[in-house]
Amino acid sequence: MISQFQESLHLTARTFQSEMLDTTFEDVLEHIDSGIMLFDEEGVLSFVNKQMYGMLDLPRSSLVGCTMSHLLAHVQLSRFKKKLVLRIYRETVYKGKPSYEYVDEFGRYWRVTLSSGEQLKGSYLFTVKEISDYKLIEQTAYQNDNLAMLGKLSASIAHEIRNPLTAIRGFIQLLRPHLHQLGKEEYARIILAEIDRANDIIHEFLTSSKPSVPQVGMISVSALLKEVVLLTESEALMKGCQINLHQLQNDLIISVDVKQVKQVVLNMIKNAMEAITDRIDSDMGRIEIGARREGAEVRIFISDNGKGMDILTLDRLFSPFFTTKESGTGLGLSVSDRIIKNHGGCISVSSRLNEGTQFVISLPLIQ
């Protein structure tokens, strides 16, 4: 009788310890910084912690007991999250990948890890953790590696590019008297100016891993933009684009390296032309260019109605060597960003897929 009582006491103690242990584990899972979902062997959601139902923006009571199909059909789950859950299921469960990374609607990076097998007795454990800080470190290291590689490439290709331009410039100077006799000396002047600008662009590309000091001079924003439009409007018309230069104030004066800033604006207009060319529809392409005063700064805007960009492209837009073009170097916007920063300004960009893109260049005004 006593032995039966002792055995019953031990059994009760073990049950109590087991329940206490389960409660402790649940408390730990409830407060860790990762989202957790556990589906049992029948595909029913049996446990979800606070982080996870916060990510889904759903109450816990409406989640526990759901299957994946029920979750995807949940009326309170946003369309974006439904697509995301379906993509995660396809990549991990269906394709058998142990982890999957994605970017949410706010530009944050997340990693989903799936654990299953004999140790979980047929259950599926999904763990979701934010890795934005890790990605930032990774991208910084990647950018530093690219800059180091760029520095090594610069010395080997500088002469190969510059020598032909030097030869062309020399022959144009020899032909200049003949063009003068034909009344076409203006052609020689334009060609020489563009060769010099090409040399400056090459110099910027090849030295993009180290800062250069701008050779500043005063110019009105109106004159700068009119000159850029004059250089690009014929090419734009050939590509089915119309450039509209908005009326500008004459008192917007900036102190900049004119060649460098002109290079930045030209680069953005050419990017806009390519974005318009890549559109699916056949509507007339439009590029809007203008400037306005904002306190002690001028905001130069270049907008288009091209194909636009997604959030992943926007996130890496100014990284060296990142490009979405088949023949691009991925240096244009990286160099442009550095040029504007060297002038004490900044570049911002906003874009929507199939709607268009707007770049805004902010530069300090001369009062």
Tab-separated table of C-alpha atoms in Angstrom:
chain	number	residue	atom	x	y	z
A	1	MET	CA	0.000	0.000	0.000
A	2	ILE	CA	2.800	2.391	0.922
A	3	SER	CA	4.756	1.496	-2.226
A	4	GLN	CA	1.682	2.210	-4.398
A	5	PHE	CA	1.278	5.563	-2.674
A	6	GLN	CA	4.971	6.417	-3.215
A	7	GLU	CA	4.728	5.391	-6.885
A	8	SER	CA	1.605	7.544	-7.309
A	9	LEU	CA	3.433	10.440	-5.612
A	10	HIS	CA	6.442	10.077	-7.938
A	11	LEU	CA	4.117	9.947	-10.992
A	12	THR	CA	2.320	13.095	-9.868
A	13	ALA	CA	5.671	14.851	-9.291
A	14	ARG	CA	6.942	13.860	-12.760
A	15	THR	CA	3.700	15.078	-14.357
A	16	PHE	CA	3.963	18.366	-12.473
A	17	GLN	CA	7.624	18.772	-13.506
A	18	SER	CA	6.733	17.990	-17.127
A	19	GLU	CA	3.955	20.572	-17.112
A	20	MET	CA	6.249	23.116	-15.464
A	21	LEU	CA	8.929	22.375	-18.082
A	22	ASP	CA	6.447	22.791	-20.936
A	23	THR	CA	5.284	26.093	-19.441
A	24	THR	CA	8.898	27.281	-19.105
A	25	PHE	CA	9.658	26.373	-22.740
A	26	GLU	CA	6.535	28.203	-23.903
A	27	ASP	CA	7.537	31.279	-21.880
A	28	VAL	CA	11.002	31.213	-23.485
A	29	LEU	CA	9.574	30.834	-27.015
A	30	GLU	CA	7.049	33.569	-26.288
A	31	HIS	CA	9.737	36.154	-25.514
A	32	ILE	CA	12.562	35.405	-27.973
A	33	ASP	CA	13.218	37.920	-30.771
A	34	SER	CA	12.167	35.507	-33.551
A	35	GLY	CA	8.716	34.653	-34.817
A	36	ILE	CA	7.779	30.971	-34.369
A	37	MET	CA	5.011	28.853	-35.924
A	38	LEU	CA	4.658	25.113	-35.275
A	39	PHE	CA	2.458	22.961	-37.521
A	40	ASP	CA	1.781	19.428	-36.292
A	41	GLU	CA	1.997	16.256	-38.406
A	42	GLU	CA	-1.528	16.864	-39.719
A	43	GLY	CA	-0.634	20.377	-40.890
A	44	VAL	CA	-2.537	22.179	-38.123
A	45	LEU	CA	-0.986	25.237	-36.466
A	46	SER	CA	-0.500	24.194	-32.862
A	47	PHE	CA	1.726	26.982	-31.506
A	48	VAL	CA	2.468	30.588	-32.517
A	49	ASN	CA	4.410	33.049	-30.384
A	50	LYS	CA	3.875	36.758	-29.788
A	51	GLN	CA	6.468	37.881	-32.367
A	52	MET	CA	4.873	35.835	-35.143
A	53	TYR	CA	1.257	36.876	-34.713
A	54	GLY	CA	2.545	40.448	-34.399
A	55	MET	CA	4.273	40.074	-37.791
A	56	LEU	CA	1.097	38.694	-39.355
A	57	ASP	CA	-0.941	41.412	-37.613
A	58	LEU	CA	-3.535	38.825	-36.549
A	59	PRO	CA	-4.879	37.772	-33.113
A	60	ARG	CA	-3.451	34.516	-31.724
A	61	SER	CA	-6.957	33.078	-31.222
A	62	SER	CA	-7.658	33.253	-34.970
A	63	LEU	CA	-4.395	31.449	-35.833
A	64	VAL	CA	-4.143	28.420	-33.554
A	65	GLY	CA	-5.941	25.485	-35.175
A	66	CYS	CA	-5.556	26.867	-38.727
A	67	THR	CA	-4.056	24.919	-41.607
A	68	MET	CA	-1.920	26.627	-44.227
A	69	SER	CA	-4.969	26.794	-46.534
A	70	HIS	CA	-7.035	28.448	-43.792
A	71	LEU	CA	-4.240	30.944	-43.158
A	72	LEU	CA	-4.034	31.913	-46.844
A	73	ALA	CA	-7.814	32.407	-46.908
A	74	HIS	CA	-7.868	34.470	-43.680
A	75	VAL	CA	-9.958	37.590	-44.325
A	76	GLN	CA	-7.835	39.763	-41.993
A	77	LEU	CA	-4.492	38.795	-43.569
A	78	SER	CA	-3.297	41.478	-46.010
A	79	ARG	CA	-2.793	40.658	-49.676
A	80	PHE	CA	0.944	41.330	-49.429
A	81	LYS	CA	1.323	38.908	-46.499
A	82	LYS	CA	-0.768	36.229	-48.241
A	83	LYS	CA	1.577	36.354	-51.235
A	84	LEU	CA	4.556	36.264	-48.877
A	85	VAL	CA	3.271	33.237	-46.909
A	86	LEU	CA	2.552	31.381	-50.159
A	87	ARG	CA	6.052	32.179	-51.464
A	88	ILE	CA	7.659	31.003	-48.207
A	89	TYR	CA	5.644	27.752	-48.319
A	90	ARG	CA	6.627	27.146	-51.951
A	91	GLU	CA	10.332	27.797	-51.361
A	92	THR	CA	10.713	25.860	-48.085
A	93	VAL	CA	8.141	23.061	-47.928
A	94	TYR	CA	7.514	22.441	-51.627
A	95	LYS	CA	11.069	23.020	-52.946
A	96	GLY	CA	12.741	21.731	-49.780
A	97	LYS	CA	14.986	24.749	-49.102
A	98	PRO	CA	16.069	24.976	-45.435
A	99	SER	CA	15.815	28.785	-45.412
A	100	TYR	CA	14.413	31.679	-47.429
A	101	GLU	CA	15.139	35.413	-47.303
A	102	TYR	CA	12.752	38.210	-48.246
A	103	VAL	CA	12.250	41.974	-47.975
A	104	ASP	CA	9.028	43.295	-46.438
A	105	GLU	CA	6.999	46.320	-47.547
A	106	PHE	CA	9.141	48.588	-45.320
A	107	GLY	CA	12.468	47.455	-46.817
A	108	ARG	CA	13.499	45.259	-43.861
A	109	TYR	CA	15.290	41.962	-44.473
A	110	TRP	CA	14.018	38.719	-42.929
A	111	ARG	CA	15.148	35.077	-42.938
A	112	VAL	CA	12.686	32.180	-42.609
A	113	THR	CA	14.114	28.841	-41.434
A	114	LEU	CA	12.203	25.545	-41.671
A	115	SER	CA	12.984	22.665	-39.288
A	116	SER	CA	11.365	19.266	-39.771
A	117	GLY	CA	12.181	15.568	-39.697
A	118	GLU	CA	12.235	12.754	-37.169
A	119	GLN	CA	13.322	14.938	-34.262
A	120	LEU	CA	10.069	16.933	-34.624
A	121	LYS	CA	7.936	13.793	-35.160
A	122	GLY	CA	6.497	14.984	-38.461
A	123	SER	CA	5.876	18.572	-37.343
A	124	TYR	CA	7.074	21.684	-39.209
A	125	LEU	CA	8.729	24.500	-37.258
A	126	PHE	CA	9.011	27.903	-39.012
A	127	THR	CA	11.349	30.484	-37.463
A	128	VAL	CA	11.372	34.096	-38.776
A	129	LYS	CA	14.129	36.533	-37.767
A	130	GLU	CA	15.015	40.046	-38.938
A	131	ILE	CA	18.510	40.226	-40.490
A	132	SER	CA	18.568	43.866	-41.653
A	133	ASP	CA	21.690	44.703	-39.597
A	134	TYR	CA	23.514	41.663	-40.945
A	135	LYS	CA	22.553	42.605	-44.513
A	136	LEU	CA	23.814	46.161	-43.982
A	137	ILE	CA	27.200	44.844	-42.828
A	138	GLU	CA	27.262	42.405	-45.755
A	139	GLN	CA	26.454	45.146	-48.285
A	140	THR	CA	29.083	47.466	-46.791
A	141	ALA	CA	31.719	44.735	-47.049
A	142	TYR	CA	30.588	43.975	-50.614
A	143	GLN	CA	30.837	47.664	-51.542
A	144	ASN	CA	34.314	47.957	-50.001
A	145	ASP	CA	35.459	44.893	-51.963
A	146	ASN	CA	34.091	46.421	-55.157
A	147	LEU	CA	35.883	49.709	-54.507
A	148	ALA	CA	39.141	47.867	-53.885
A	149	MET	CA	38.720	45.932	-57.133
A	150	LEU	CA	37.888	49.158	-58.961
A	151	GLY	CA	41.122	50.715	-57.769
A	152	LYS	CA	43.105	47.783	-59.200
A	153	LEU	CA	41.312	47.973	-62.545
A	154	SER	CA	41.779	51.725	-62.905
A	155	ALA	CA	45.526	51.712	-63.557
A	156	SER	CA	45.316	48.976	-66.199
A	157	ILE	CA	42.540	50.480	-68.350
A	158	ALA	CA	43.137	54.241	-68.051
A	159	HIS	CA	45.618	54.468	-70.944
A	160	GLU	CA	43.619	52.074	-73.126
A	161	ILE	CA	40.596	54.396	-73.019
A	162	ARG	CA	42.305	57.773	-73.031
A	163	ASN	CA	44.776	57.166	-75.875
A	164	PRO	CA	42.111	56.871	-78.636
A	165	LEU	CA	40.366	60.004	-77.360
A	166	THR	CA	43.666	61.892	-77.426
A	167	ALA	CA	44.234	60.824	-81.033
A	168	ILE	CA	40.697	61.861	-82.051
A	169	ARG	CA	41.151	65.227	-80.365
A	170	GLY	CA	44.405	65.795	-82.244
A	171	PHE	CA	42.854	65.034	-85.644
A	172	ILE	CA	39.877	67.318	-84.947
A	173	GLN	CA	42.303	70.154	-84.185
A	174	LEU	CA	44.078	69.491	-87.495
A	175	LEU	CA	40.732	69.615	-89.317
A	176	ARG	CA	39.621	72.795	-87.548
A	177	PRO	CA	41.002	75.231	-90.212
A	178	HIS	CA	39.171	73.305	-92.968
A	179	LEU	CA	35.927	73.387	-90.970
A	180	HIS	CA	36.455	77.117	-90.501
A	181	GLN	CA	36.672	77.573	-94.306
A	182	LEU	CA	33.396	75.664	-94.669
A	183	GLY	CA	31.742	77.813	-92.016
A	184	LYS	CA	31.449	74.838	-89.685
A	185	GLU	CA	34.004	75.732	-87.014
A	186	GLU	CA	31.212	75.463	-84.410
A	187	TYR	CA	31.179	71.693	-85.087
A	188	ALA	CA	34.850	71.458	-84.146
A	189	ARG	CA	34.250	73.409	-80.949
A	190	ILE	CA	31.375	71.138	-79.914
A	191	ILE	CA	33.332	67.947	-80.737
A	192	LEU	CA	36.363	69.114	-78.758
A	193	ALA	CA	34.180	70.115	-75.803
A	194	GLU	CA	32.456	66.720	-75.810
A	195	ILE	CA	35.796	64.861	-76.041
A	196	ASP	CA	37.024	66.839	-73.050
A	197	ARG	CA	33.827	65.991	-71.202
A	198	ALA	CA	34.269	62.300	-72.113
A	199	ASN	CA	37.793	62.434	-70.704
A	200	ASP	CA	36.455	63.970	-67.507
A	201	ILE	CA	33.796	61.231	-67.246
A	202	ILE	CA	36.432	58.531	-67.733
A	203	HIS	CA	38.538	60.185	-65.068
A	204	GLU	CA	35.568	60.131	-62.675
A	205	PHE	CA	34.826	56.473	-63.418
A	206	LEU	CA	38.405	55.423	-62.950
A	207	THR	CA	38.861	57.388	-59.744
A	208	SER	CA	35.435	56.625	-58.261
A	209	SER	CA	37.099	54.772	-55.376
A	210	LYS	CA	38.764	57.963	-54.124
A	211	PRO	CA	37.303	61.450	-53.714
A	212	SER	CA	38.246	64.306	-56.032
A	213	VAL	CA	38.019	67.993	-55.157
A	214	PRO	CA	35.484	69.871	-57.349
A	215	GLN	CA	36.816	72.773	-59.457
A	216	VAL	CA	33.993	75.109	-58.539
A	217	GLY	CA	32.546	78.046	-60.417
A	218	MET	CA	29.252	79.935	-60.204
A	219	ILE	CA	26.436	79.132	-62.632
A	220	SER	CA	22.689	79.566	-62.689
A	221	VAL	CA	20.640	76.407	-62.471
A	222	SER	CA	18.582	77.670	-65.418
A	223	ALA	CA	21.637	77.898	-67.695
A	224	LEU	CA	22.933	74.503	-66.586
A	225	LEU	CA	19.665	72.680	-67.258
A	226	LYS	CA	19.049	74.450	-70.586
A	227	GLU	CA	22.471	73.329	-71.805
A	228	VAL	CA	21.840	69.735	-70.703
A	229	VAL	CA	18.425	69.653	-72.435
A	230	LEU	CA	20.002	71.049	-75.611
A	231	LEU	CA	22.506	68.158	-75.585
A	232	THR	CA	19.895	65.442	-75.054
A	233	GLU	CA	16.631	66.478	-76.731
A	234	SER	CA	17.529	65.131	-80.203
A	235	GLU	CA	18.480	61.709	-78.757
A	236	ALA	CA	15.299	61.737	-76.674
A	237	LEU	CA	13.099	62.337	-79.738
A	238	MET	CA	14.820	59.452	-81.549
A	239	LYS	CA	13.901	57.183	-78.605
A	240	GLY	CA	10.285	58.326	-78.484
A	241	CYS	CA	10.711	60.639	-75.475
A	242	GLN	CA	9.675	64.224	-74.960
A	243	ILE	CA	11.741	66.391	-72.604
A	244	ASN	CA	9.829	69.157	-70.854
A	245	LEU	CA	11.956	71.807	-69.160
A	246	HIS	CA	9.844	73.684	-66.624
A	247	GLN	CA	10.152	77.444	-66.282
A	248	LEU	CA	12.971	78.269	-63.891
A	249	GLN	CA	13.868	81.195	-61.659
A	250	ASN	CA	16.922	83.112	-62.856
A	251	ASP	CA	18.173	83.842	-59.331
A	252	LEU	CA	18.988	80.196	-58.491
A	253	ILE	CA	22.791	80.398	-58.448
A	254	ILE	CA	25.024	77.509	-57.352
A	255	SER	CA	28.772	77.171	-56.897
A	256	VAL	CA	29.723	73.818	-58.419
A	257	ASP	CA	32.103	72.004	-60.723
A	258	VAL	CA	29.951	72.549	-63.830
A	259	LYS	CA	31.335	69.559	-65.757
A	260	GLN	CA	30.725	67.201	-62.859
A	261	VAL	CA	27.168	68.332	-62.139
A	262	LYS	CA	26.356	68.346	-65.852
A	263	GLN	CA	27.590	64.753	-65.961
A	264	VAL	CA	25.217	63.822	-63.108
A	265	VAL	CA	22.141	65.363	-64.775
A	266	LEU	CA	23.026	63.867	-68.176
A	267	ASN	CA	23.411	60.446	-66.592
A	268	MET	CA	19.966	60.674	-64.991
A	269	ILE	CA	18.308	61.824	-68.215
A	270	LYS	CA	19.872	58.924	-70.132
A	271	ASN	CA	18.686	56.516	-67.430
A	272	ALA	CA	15.194	57.992	-67.824
A	273	MET	CA	15.333	57.434	-71.602
A	274	GLU	CA	16.269	53.787	-71.092
A	275	ALA	CA	13.505	53.303	-68.495
A	276	ILE	CA	10.978	54.714	-70.974
A	277	THR	CA	12.299	52.509	-73.796
A	278	ASP	CA	11.876	49.410	-71.583
A	279	ARG	CA	8.192	50.090	-70.848
A	280	ILE	CA	5.555	47.568	-71.896
A	281	ASP	CA	2.958	50.070	-73.161
A	282	SER	CA	3.369	52.322	-76.187
A	283	ASP	CA	2.436	55.675	-74.637
A	284	MET	CA	4.601	58.696	-75.369
A	285	GLY	CA	7.569	58.881	-73.011
A	286	ARG	CA	7.890	62.049	-70.958
A	287	ILE	CA	10.867	63.395	-69.030
A	288	GLU	CA	10.141	66.367	-66.770
A	289	ILE	CA	13.045	68.566	-65.661
A	290	GLY	CA	12.844	71.508	-63.315
A	291	ALA	CA	14.149	73.159	-60.159
A	292	ARG	CA	12.739	74.994	-57.161
A	293	ARG	CA	14.082	76.753	-54.107
A	294	GLU	CA	13.747	74.989	-50.742
A	295	GLY	CA	15.165	77.269	-48.027
A	296	ALA	CA	18.902	77.600	-48.612
A	297	GLU	CA	18.930	74.797	-51.208
A	298	VAL	CA	17.831	74.216	-54.763
A	299	ARG	CA	16.046	70.963	-55.622
A	300	ILE	CA	16.634	69.826	-59.203
A	301	PHE	CA	14.172	67.133	-60.233
A	302	ILE	CA	14.298	64.720	-63.181
A	303	SER	CA	11.196	62.534	-63.467
A	304	ASP	CA	10.006	60.074	-66.105
A	305	ASN	CA	7.012	57.854	-66.829
A	306	GLY	CA	9.191	54.799	-67.489
A	307	LYS	CA	9.008	51.268	-66.131
A	308	GLY	CA	9.931	52.266	-62.558
A	309	MET	CA	11.861	50.211	-60.000
A	310	ASP	CA	11.021	47.766	-57.234
A	311	ILE	CA	12.181	48.148	-53.632
A	312	LEU	CA	15.108	45.723	-54.047
A	313	THR	CA	16.512	47.756	-56.952
A	314	LEU	CA	16.037	51.027	-55.054
A	315	ASP	CA	17.877	49.581	-52.060
A	316	ARG	CA	21.065	48.938	-54.084
A	317	LEU	CA	20.715	51.720	-56.647
A	318	PHE	CA	23.824	53.691	-55.633
A	319	SER	CA	26.060	50.660	-54.948
A	320	PRO	CA	29.131	50.388	-57.218
A	321	PHE	CA	28.788	47.783	-59.995
A	322	PHE	CA	25.077	47.232	-59.349
A	323	THR	CA	23.169	47.508	-62.627
A	324	THR	CA	19.993	46.189	-64.215
A	325	LYS	CA	21.310	46.856	-67.746
A	326	GLU	CA	22.929	44.165	-69.861
A	327	SER	CA	25.711	46.505	-71.008
A	328	GLY	CA	25.918	48.757	-67.942
A	329	THR	CA	28.943	49.158	-65.680
A	330	GLY	CA	26.971	49.924	-62.522
A	331	LEU	CA	29.134	52.980	-61.845
A	332	GLY	CA	27.017	55.852	-63.186
A	333	LEU	CA	24.792	56.472	-60.170
A	334	SER	CA	27.525	55.543	-57.704
A	335	VAL	CA	29.789	58.236	-59.185
A	336	SER	CA	26.876	60.699	-59.406
A	337	ASP	CA	26.069	60.202	-55.721
A	338	ARG	CA	29.678	60.848	-54.733
A	339	ILE	CA	29.909	63.979	-56.944
A	340	ILE	CA	26.826	65.547	-55.357
A	341	LYS	CA	28.007	64.647	-51.834
A	342	ASN	CA	31.354	66.313	-52.598
A	343	HIS	CA	29.361	69.482	-53.361
A	344	GLY	CA	27.598	69.332	-49.988
A	345	GLY	CA	24.343	68.021	-51.463
A	346	CYS	CA	22.453	64.761	-51.757
A	347	ILE	CA	20.395	62.697	-54.207
A	348	SER	CA	17.044	61.156	-53.348
A	349	VAL	CA	14.894	58.892	-55.489
A	350	SER	CA	11.299	57.677	-55.474
A	351	SER	CA	9.857	55.121	-57.866
A	352	ARG	CA	6.891	52.843	-58.483
A	353	LEU	CA	6.776	49.912	-60.873
A	354	ASN	CA	5.043	50.720	-64.185
A	355	GLU	CA	4.483	54.324	-63.101
A	356	GLY	CA	7.883	56.031	-63.257
A	357	THR	CA	10.794	57.407	-61.276
A	358	GLN	CA	11.859	60.782	-59.900
A	359	PHE	CA	15.387	61.791	-58.907
A	360	VAL	CA	15.871	64.924	-56.805
A	361	ILE	CA	19.304	66.562	-56.572
A	362	SER	CA	19.681	68.932	-53.608
A	363	LEU	CA	22.498	71.503	-53.723
A	364	PRO	CA	23.283	74.558	-51.568
A	365	LEU	CA	22.411	77.922	-53.111
A	366	ILE	CA	24.586	81.018	-53.172
A	367	GLN	CA	22.610	83.635	-51.268
